CSV table of C-alpha atoms (C1' of nucleotides) in Angstrom, one decimal:
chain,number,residue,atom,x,y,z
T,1,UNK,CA,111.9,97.0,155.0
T,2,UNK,CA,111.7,97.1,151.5
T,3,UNK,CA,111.5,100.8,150.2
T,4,UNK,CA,113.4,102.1,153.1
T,5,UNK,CA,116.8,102.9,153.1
T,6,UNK,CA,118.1,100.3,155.6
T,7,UNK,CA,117.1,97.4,152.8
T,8,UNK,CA,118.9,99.1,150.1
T,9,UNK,CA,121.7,100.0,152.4
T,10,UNK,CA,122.4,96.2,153.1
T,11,UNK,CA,122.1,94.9,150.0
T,12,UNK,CA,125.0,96.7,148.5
T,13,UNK,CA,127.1,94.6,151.2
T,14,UNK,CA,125.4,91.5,150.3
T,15,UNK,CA,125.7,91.6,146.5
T,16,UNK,CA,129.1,89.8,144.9
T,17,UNK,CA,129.3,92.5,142.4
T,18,UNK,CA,128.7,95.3,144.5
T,19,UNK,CA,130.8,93.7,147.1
T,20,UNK,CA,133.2,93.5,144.4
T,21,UNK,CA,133.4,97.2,143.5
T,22,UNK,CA,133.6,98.2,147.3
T,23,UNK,CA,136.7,95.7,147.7
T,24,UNK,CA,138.7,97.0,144.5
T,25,UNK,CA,138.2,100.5,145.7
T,26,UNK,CA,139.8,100.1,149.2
T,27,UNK,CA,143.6,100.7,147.4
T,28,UNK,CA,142.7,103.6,145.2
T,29,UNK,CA,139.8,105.6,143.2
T,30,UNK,CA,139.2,103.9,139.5
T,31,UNK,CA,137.1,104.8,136.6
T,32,UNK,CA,134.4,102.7,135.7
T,33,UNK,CA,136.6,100.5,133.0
T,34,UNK,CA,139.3,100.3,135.4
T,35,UNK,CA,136.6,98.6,138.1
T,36,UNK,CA,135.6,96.5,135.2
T,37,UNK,CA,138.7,95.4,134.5
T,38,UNK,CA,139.7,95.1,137.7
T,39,UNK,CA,136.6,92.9,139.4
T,40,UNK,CA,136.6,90.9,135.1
T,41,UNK,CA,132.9,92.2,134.7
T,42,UNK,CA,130.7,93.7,132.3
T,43,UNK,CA,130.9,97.5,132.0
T,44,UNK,CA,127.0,98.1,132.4
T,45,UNK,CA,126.5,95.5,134.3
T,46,UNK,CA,129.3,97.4,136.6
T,47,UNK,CA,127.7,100.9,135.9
T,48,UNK,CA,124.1,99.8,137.5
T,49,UNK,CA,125.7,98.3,140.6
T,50,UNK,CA,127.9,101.8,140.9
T,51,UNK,CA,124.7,103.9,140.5
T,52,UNK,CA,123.0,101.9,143.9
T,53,UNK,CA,126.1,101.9,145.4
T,54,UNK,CA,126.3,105.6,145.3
T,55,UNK,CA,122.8,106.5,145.8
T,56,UNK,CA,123.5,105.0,149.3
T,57,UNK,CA,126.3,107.4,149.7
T,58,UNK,CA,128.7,104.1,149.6
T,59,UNK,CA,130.7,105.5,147.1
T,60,UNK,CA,131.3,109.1,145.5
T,61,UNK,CA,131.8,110.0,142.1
T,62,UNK,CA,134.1,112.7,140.1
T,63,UNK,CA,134.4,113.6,136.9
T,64,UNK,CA,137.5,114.0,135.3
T,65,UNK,CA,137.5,114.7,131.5
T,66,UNK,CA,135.5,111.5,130.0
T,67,UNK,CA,135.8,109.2,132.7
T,68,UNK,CA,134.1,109.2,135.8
T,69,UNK,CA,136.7,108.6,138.7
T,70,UNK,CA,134.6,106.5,142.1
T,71,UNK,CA,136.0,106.6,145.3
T,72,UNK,CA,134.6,104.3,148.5
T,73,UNK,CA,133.5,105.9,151.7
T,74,UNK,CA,135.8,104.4,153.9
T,75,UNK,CA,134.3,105.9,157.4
T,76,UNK,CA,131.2,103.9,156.7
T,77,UNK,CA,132.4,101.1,154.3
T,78,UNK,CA,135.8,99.6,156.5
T,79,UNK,CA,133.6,100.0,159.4
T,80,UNK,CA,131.0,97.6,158.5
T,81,UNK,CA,133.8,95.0,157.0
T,82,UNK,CA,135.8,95.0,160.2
T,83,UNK,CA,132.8,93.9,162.1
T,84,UNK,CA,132.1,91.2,160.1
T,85,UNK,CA,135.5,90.3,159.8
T,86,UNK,CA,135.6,90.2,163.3
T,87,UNK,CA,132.4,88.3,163.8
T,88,UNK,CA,133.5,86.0,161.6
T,89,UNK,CA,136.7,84.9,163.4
T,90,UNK,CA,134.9,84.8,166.8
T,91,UNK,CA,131.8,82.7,165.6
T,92,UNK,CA,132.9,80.7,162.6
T,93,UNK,CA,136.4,79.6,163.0
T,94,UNK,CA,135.8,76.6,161.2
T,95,UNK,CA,133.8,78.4,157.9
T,96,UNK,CA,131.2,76.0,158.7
T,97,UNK,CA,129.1,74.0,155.7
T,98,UNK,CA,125.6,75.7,157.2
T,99,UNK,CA,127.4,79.3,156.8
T,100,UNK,CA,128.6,78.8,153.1
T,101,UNK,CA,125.1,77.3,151.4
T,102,UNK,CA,122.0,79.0,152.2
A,1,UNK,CA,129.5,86.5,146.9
A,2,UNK,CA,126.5,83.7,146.6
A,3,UNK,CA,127.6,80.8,148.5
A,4,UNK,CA,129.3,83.1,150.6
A,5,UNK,CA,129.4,83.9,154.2
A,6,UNK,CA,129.4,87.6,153.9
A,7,UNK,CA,126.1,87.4,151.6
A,8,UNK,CA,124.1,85.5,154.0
A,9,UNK,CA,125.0,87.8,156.8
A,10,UNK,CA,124.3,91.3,155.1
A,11,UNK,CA,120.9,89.2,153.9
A,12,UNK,CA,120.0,89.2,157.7
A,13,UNK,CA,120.2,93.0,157.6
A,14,UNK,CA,118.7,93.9,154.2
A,15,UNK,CA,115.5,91.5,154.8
A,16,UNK,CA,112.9,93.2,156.5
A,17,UNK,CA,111.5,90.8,158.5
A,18,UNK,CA,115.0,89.7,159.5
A,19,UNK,CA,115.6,93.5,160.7
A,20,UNK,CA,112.4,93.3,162.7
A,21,UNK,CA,113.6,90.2,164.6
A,22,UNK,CA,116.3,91.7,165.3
A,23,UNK,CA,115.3,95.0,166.6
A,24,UNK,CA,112.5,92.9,168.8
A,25,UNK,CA,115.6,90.9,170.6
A,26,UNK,CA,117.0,94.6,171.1
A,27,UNK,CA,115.3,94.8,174.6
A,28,UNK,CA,115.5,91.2,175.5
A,29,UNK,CA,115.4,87.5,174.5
A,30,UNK,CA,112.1,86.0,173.3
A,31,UNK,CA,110.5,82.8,172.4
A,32,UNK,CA,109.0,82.2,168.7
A,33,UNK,CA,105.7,83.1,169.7
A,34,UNK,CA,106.6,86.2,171.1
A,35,UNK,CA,108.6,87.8,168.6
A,36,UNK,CA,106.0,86.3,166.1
A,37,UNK,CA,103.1,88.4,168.5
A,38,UNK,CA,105.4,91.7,168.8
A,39,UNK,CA,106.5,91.8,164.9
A,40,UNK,CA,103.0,90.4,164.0
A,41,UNK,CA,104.0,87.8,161.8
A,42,UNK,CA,102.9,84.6,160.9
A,43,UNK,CA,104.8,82.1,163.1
A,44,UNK,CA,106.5,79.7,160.3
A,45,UNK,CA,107.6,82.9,158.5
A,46,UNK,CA,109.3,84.1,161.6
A,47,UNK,CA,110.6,80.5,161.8
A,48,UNK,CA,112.3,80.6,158.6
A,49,UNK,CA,113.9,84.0,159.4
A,50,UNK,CA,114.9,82.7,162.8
A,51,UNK,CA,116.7,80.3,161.1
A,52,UNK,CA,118.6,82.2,158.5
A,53,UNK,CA,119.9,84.4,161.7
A,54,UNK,CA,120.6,81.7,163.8
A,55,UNK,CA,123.0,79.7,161.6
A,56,UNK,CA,124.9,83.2,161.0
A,57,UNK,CA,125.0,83.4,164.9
A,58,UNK,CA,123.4,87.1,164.9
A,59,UNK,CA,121.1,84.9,167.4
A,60,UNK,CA,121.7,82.4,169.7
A,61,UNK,CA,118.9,79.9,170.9
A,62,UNK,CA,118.6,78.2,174.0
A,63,UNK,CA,115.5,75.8,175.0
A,64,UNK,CA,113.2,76.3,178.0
A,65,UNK,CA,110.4,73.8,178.4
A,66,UNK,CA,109.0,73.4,175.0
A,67,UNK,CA,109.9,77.0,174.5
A,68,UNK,CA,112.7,77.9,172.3
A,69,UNK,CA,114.0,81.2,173.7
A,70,UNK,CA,116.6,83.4,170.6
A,71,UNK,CA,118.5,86.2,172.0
A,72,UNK,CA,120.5,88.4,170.1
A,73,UNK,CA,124.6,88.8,169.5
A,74,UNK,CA,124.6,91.8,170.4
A,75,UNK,CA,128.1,92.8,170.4
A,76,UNK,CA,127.7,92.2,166.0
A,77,UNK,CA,124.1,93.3,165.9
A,78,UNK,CA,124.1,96.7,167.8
A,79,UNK,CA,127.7,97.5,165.8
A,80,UNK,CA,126.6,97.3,162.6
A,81,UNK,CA,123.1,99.1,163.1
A,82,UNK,CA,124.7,102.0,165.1
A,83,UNK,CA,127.0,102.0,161.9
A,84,UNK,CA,123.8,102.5,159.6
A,85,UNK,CA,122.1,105.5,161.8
A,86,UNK,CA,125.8,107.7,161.7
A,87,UNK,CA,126.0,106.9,158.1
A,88,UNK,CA,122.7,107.7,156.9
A,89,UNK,CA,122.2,110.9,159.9
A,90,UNK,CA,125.7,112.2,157.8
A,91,UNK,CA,124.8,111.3,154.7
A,92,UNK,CA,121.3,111.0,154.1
A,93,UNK,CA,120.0,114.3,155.8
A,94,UNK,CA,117.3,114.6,153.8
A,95,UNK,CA,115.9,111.0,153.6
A,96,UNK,CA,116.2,111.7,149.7
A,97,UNK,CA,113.4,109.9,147.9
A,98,UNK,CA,116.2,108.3,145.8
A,99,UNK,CA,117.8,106.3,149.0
A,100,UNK,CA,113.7,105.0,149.6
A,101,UNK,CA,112.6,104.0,146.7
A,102,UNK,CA,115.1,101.8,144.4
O,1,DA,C1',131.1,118.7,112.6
O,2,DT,C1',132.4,114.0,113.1
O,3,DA,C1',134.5,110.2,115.1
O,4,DA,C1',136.0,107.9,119.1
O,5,DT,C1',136.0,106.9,123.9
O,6,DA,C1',133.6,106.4,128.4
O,7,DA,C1',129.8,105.6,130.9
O,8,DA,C1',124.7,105.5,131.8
O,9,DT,C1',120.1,103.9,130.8
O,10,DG,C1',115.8,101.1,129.8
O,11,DA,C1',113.4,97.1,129.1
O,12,DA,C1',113.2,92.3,129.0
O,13,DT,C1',114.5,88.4,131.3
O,14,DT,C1',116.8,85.4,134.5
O,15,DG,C1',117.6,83.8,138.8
O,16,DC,C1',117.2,83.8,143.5
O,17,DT,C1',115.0,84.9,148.1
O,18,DA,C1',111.1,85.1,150.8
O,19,DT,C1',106.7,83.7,151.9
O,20,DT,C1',102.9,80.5,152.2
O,21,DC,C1',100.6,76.5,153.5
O,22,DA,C1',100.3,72.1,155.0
O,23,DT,C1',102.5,69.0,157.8
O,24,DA,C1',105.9,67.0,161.0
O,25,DT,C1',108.5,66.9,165.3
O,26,DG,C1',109.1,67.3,170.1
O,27,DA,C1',108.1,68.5,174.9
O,28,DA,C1',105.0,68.7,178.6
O,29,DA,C1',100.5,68.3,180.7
O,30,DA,C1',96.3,65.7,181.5
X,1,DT,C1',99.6,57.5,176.2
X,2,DT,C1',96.9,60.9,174.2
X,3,DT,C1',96.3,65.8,173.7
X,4,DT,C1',97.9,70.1,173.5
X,5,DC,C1',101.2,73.6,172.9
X,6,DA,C1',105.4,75.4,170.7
X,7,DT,C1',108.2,75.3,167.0
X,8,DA,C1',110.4,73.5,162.8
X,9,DT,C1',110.4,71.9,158.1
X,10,DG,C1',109.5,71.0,153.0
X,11,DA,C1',107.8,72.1,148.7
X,12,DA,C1',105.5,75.2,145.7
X,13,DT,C1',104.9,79.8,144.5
X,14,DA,C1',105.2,84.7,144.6
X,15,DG,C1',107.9,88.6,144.4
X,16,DC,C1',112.1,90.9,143.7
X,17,DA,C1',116.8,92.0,142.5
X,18,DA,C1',120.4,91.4,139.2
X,19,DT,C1',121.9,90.8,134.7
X,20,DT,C1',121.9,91.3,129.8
X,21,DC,C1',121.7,93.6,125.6
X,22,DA,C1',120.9,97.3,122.7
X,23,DT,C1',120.9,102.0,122.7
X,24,DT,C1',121.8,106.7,124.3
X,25,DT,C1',124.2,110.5,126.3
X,26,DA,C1',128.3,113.0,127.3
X,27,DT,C1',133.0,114.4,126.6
X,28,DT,C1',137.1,115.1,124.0
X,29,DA,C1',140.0,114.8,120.0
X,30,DT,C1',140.5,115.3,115.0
DNA sequence: ATAATAAATGAATTGCTATTCATATGAAAA
DNA sequence: TTTTCATATGAATAGCAATTCATTTATTAT
């Protein structure tokens, strides 16, 4: 997979920062500082995981004076949550050991 | 998100090899062997994979003679890849050279 | 024009994931 | 009960992705 867009796709989902940024932008759009602040990380570190993010069309970006305003794609990004909230419930009810370590 | 459930599962999808076990088990369950023939992989590395996928229950595995035969969970699999093909057909007309490369 | 604020970028490095290779286990056939 | 077939496993390494840190770019206010 690698260099295709299904690898990068994926791995915005199964990065803690990224997964970070997608969670805090559920509520509400936020500038880059605000995300910062909001998921207590480093701004760059915040701004390279924002520019993968969007290049996968995961997120969407507006400027507005200064700041730079990111909003989630909700059609694509709820979608893939609620399934693995769902699978989840229905095959690890117990948040099993194997599931949590490697 | 290390040490977490939801990075182990989206690993399944991001990892190619993982991806191509899966889309083999699309048609129909399959012993080691063959998955390790159709993917054309080394059989330990498929074992490994096989693994990783099983203890996220995106496969199940039952044994048949000295045979161990995965199948996939479909009703996760199939939902989050049909996900992927109406993001990127919406979003990634153009199979930009931005979303293959990094 | 300059300073201040907001964010992006590049390069080096860290840290983890995946693969490889050798070996072990387990079931069935001879 | 030994061999063979099928698969799993462990440890070392290779190969990437993510982070860090210093710096740059861009916008607005003074």
């Amino acid at each position: 997979m690698k260099n295709t867009s299904y690898h990068n796709f994926f791995m915005n989902f199964a990065n803690k920062t990224k997964l970070d940024i997608i969670l805090a932008l559920k509520e509400k759009p936020l500038s880059v500082n605000e995300i910062s602040e909001k998921i207590n990380e480093e701004q760059s570190k915040v701004s390279h995981n924002l520019k993968a993010l969007k290049t996968c069309h995961i997120l969407d970006m507006e400027r507005k004076g200064k700041k730079r305003i990111y909003s989630l794609n909700k059609e694509t990004a709820l979608a893939i949550l609620n399934i693995v909230e769902k699978h989840v419930k229905k095959n690890c009810p117990f948040r099993c050991e194997k599931c949590k370590k490697k």
